[in-house]
XYZ file of N, CA and C in Angstrom:
228
model
N -21.302 -6.776 -31.284
C -21.564 -5.881 -30.205
C -21.644 -4.618 -31.039
N -22.831 -3.480 -29.723
C -23.584 -2.234 -30.214
C -22.778 -1.290 -29.989
N -22.408 -0.714 -30.658
C -21.016 0.491 -29.943
C -21.680 1.772 -29.028
N -23.299 2.082 -30.006
C -24.177 3.600 -28.857
C -24.145 2.294 -27.374
N -24.106 1.948 -27.276
C -24.258 0.974 -25.525
C -23.555 1.379 -24.954
N -22.110 1.675 -25.068
C -20.584 1.796 -24.350
C -20.090 3.672 -24.364
N -19.919 3.746 -23.242
C -19.111 5.003 -23.547
C -18.210 5.066 -23.561
N -17.670 6.403 -24.035
C -16.489 6.486 -24.307
C -15.396 6.195 -23.037
N -14.069 5.122 -23.295
C -13.266 4.877 -23.003
C -11.907 5.658 -22.876
N -11.752 6.600 -22.761
C -10.239 7.378 -22.952
C -9.329 7.726 -22.001
N -7.828 8.358 -22.337
C -6.368 8.292 -21.511
C -6.917 9.815 -20.891
N -6.426 9.891 -19.404
C -7.230 11.430 -18.212
C -5.412 11.392 -17.603
N -5.498 12.616 -17.048
C -4.364 12.541 -15.860
C -5.432 12.752 -14.823
N -4.698 12.576 -13.480
C -5.245 12.610 -12.436
C -4.001 13.286 -11.931
N -4.558 14.547 -10.985
C -3.517 15.066 -10.397
C -3.710 14.994 -8.754
N -2.748 14.613 -8.333
C -3.035 14.264 -6.502
C -3.004 15.143 -5.646
N -3.177 15.289 -4.332
C -3.054 16.308 -4.150
C -1.252 17.174 -3.659
N -0.787 16.623 -3.892
C 0.710 17.003 -2.980
C 1.350 17.351 -4.817
N 0.746 17.226 -5.829
C 1.570 17.971 -7.291
C 1.583 16.405 -8.077
N 1.730 15.063 -7.629
C 1.943 14.564 -8.520
C 0.803 14.269 -9.231
N 1.567 13.534 -11.008
C -0.215 12.776 -11.879
C 0.572 12.207 -11.787
N -0.645 11.075 -12.854
C -0.557 9.790 -13.478
C -1.529 10.270 -14.911
N -1.187 8.601 -15.639
C -2.681 8.649 -16.539
C -3.308 7.438 -16.605
N -4.549 7.685 -16.627
C -5.386 6.204 -16.364
C -6.260 6.310 -17.602
N -6.749 4.985 -17.701
C -7.786 5.448 -19.090
C -9.137 5.258 -17.609
N -10.901 5.906 -18.293
C -11.396 6.525 -18.125
C -12.716 6.942 -18.591
N -13.678 6.973 -18.229
C -15.422 8.207 -18.720
C -15.505 8.952 -18.499
N -14.364 9.726 -17.516
C -14.722 10.430 -16.729
C -14.453 11.667 -17.497
N -14.959 13.068 -18.415
C -14.302 13.927 -19.013
C -14.276 13.721 -20.283
N -13.552 13.971 -21.093
C -13.130 13.751 -22.680
C -11.251 13.865 -22.581
N -10.883 13.109 -23.621
C -9.436 12.594 -23.844
C -8.546 13.997 -23.517
N -7.273 13.207 -23.093
C -6.391 14.964 -22.321
C -7.113 15.296 -20.924
N -8.303 15.792 -20.061
C -8.644 16.100 -19.461
C -8.052 15.670 -18.476
N -7.832 16.888 -17.171
C -6.848 16.725 -15.957
C -7.867 16.580 -14.368
N -8.265 15.858 -13.931
C -8.880 15.244 -12.784
C -8.576 15.736 -11.336
N -8.325 17.124 -11.265
C -7.768 16.986 -9.944
C -8.455 17.051 -8.513
N -7.266 16.224 -7.612
C -8.795 15.519 -6.200
C -8.131 16.449 -5.253
N -9.141 16.438 -4.418
C -9.293 17.370 -3.355
C -9.253 15.990 -1.991
N -9.391 15.565 -2.643
C -8.807 14.568 -1.660
C -8.051 12.563 -1.865
N -7.313 12.206 -1.360
C -6.349 10.717 -1.962
C -6.279 10.305 -0.875
N -5.510 9.159 -1.325
C -5.285 8.491 0.076
C -3.669 8.140 0.460
N -2.927 10.030 -0.074
C -1.785 10.621 0.668
C -2.499 11.734 1.752
N -3.556 12.494 1.829
C -3.831 13.327 1.982
C -5.093 13.238 3.492
N -6.064 12.076 3.321
C -7.066 11.436 3.960
C -6.709 10.854 5.162
N -7.218 11.330 6.332
C -6.865 10.772 7.709
C -7.742 9.389 7.760
N -8.293 8.581 6.787
C -8.715 7.091 6.904
C -7.360 6.484 6.366
N -6.990 7.120 5.331
C -5.798 6.095 5.119
C -4.617 6.821 5.523
N -4.134 8.177 6.368
C -3.077 8.060 6.982
C -2.945 8.224 8.262
N -4.559 7.860 8.951
C -4.539 7.570 9.684
C -4.104 8.423 11.366
N -4.067 9.514 10.768
C -3.737 10.983 11.080
C -5.234 11.171 12.276
N -5.168 11.709 13.315
C -6.119 12.877 14.203
C -7.438 12.005 14.268
N -7.425 10.697 14.588
C -8.296 10.065 15.029
C -8.654 10.426 16.531
N -9.647 10.455 16.607
C -10.369 10.465 18.156
C -10.744 9.488 18.183
N -10.280 8.130 19.374
C -10.659 6.954 20.206
C -11.020 7.617 21.365
N -12.458 7.053 21.575
C -13.041 6.963 22.761
C -13.395 5.749 23.041
N -12.652 5.557 24.357
C -13.141 3.896 24.913
C -13.038 4.238 26.770
N -14.604 4.738 27.062
C -14.703 4.861 28.051
C -15.380 3.631 28.907
N -15.895 2.453 27.994
C -16.625 1.432 28.329
C -17.992 1.276 27.821
N -19.102 0.481 27.696
C -20.396 0.731 27.211
C -21.372 1.637 27.663
N -22.361 1.269 27.519
C -23.577 2.020 27.890
C -23.929 2.187 29.007
N -22.783 1.118 29.875
C -23.703 0.767 31.470
C -22.320 1.828 32.072
N -21.389 1.943 31.661
C -20.289 2.360 32.185
C -21.131 3.876 32.525
N -20.991 4.472 31.137
C -21.947 5.849 31.234
C -23.092 6.001 31.967
N -23.748 4.987 31.667
C -25.001 5.409 32.678
C -24.263 5.408 34.255
N -23.481 4.689 34.673
C -22.827 4.367 36.001
C -22.306 6.002 36.587
N -21.377 5.983 34.947
C -21.088 7.154 35.474
C -21.318 8.770 35.963
N -22.805 8.979 34.962
C -23.373 9.680 35.409
C -24.907 9.512 36.129
N -25.220 8.807 36.740
C -25.577 8.142 37.502
C -25.752 7.717 38.611
N -24.418 7.824 38.923
C -23.645 6.663 40.151
C -24.382 6.657 41.352
N -24.302 8.371 41.619
C -24.847 8.362 43.137
C -26.181 8.322 43.049
N -27.222 7.636 42.585
C -28.684 7.859 43.413
C -28.743 6.294 43.428
N -29.554 6.298 44.350
C -30.115 5.619 45.179
C -31.379 5.144 44.709
N -31.669 3.433 45.138
C -33.303 3.768 44.654
C -33.693 2.643 45.214
N -33.165 2.596 46.710
C -33.473 2.052 48.697
C -34.268 2.416 48.597
N -35.226 1.278 49.363
C -36.856 2.126 50.474
C -35.914 2.357 51.577
N -36.005 3.123 52.306
C -35.864 3.461 53.816
C -36.558 3.680 54.605
């Protein structure tokens, strides 16, 4: 196997937003570097479920009728 075709795979420290740290192996940075996360599963709303706006006002027809429901196209 060729050695020049593969990136350096080494141990780094990952620091979460709450201050906890763990060791993992990565190609990021160099041996012993610390990767500080801005967003992680303990703080991001996609994982925590916080502050989500759920819009359930019906479909396009319901929105159209709500906006233009008073109009009439009857000939008279």
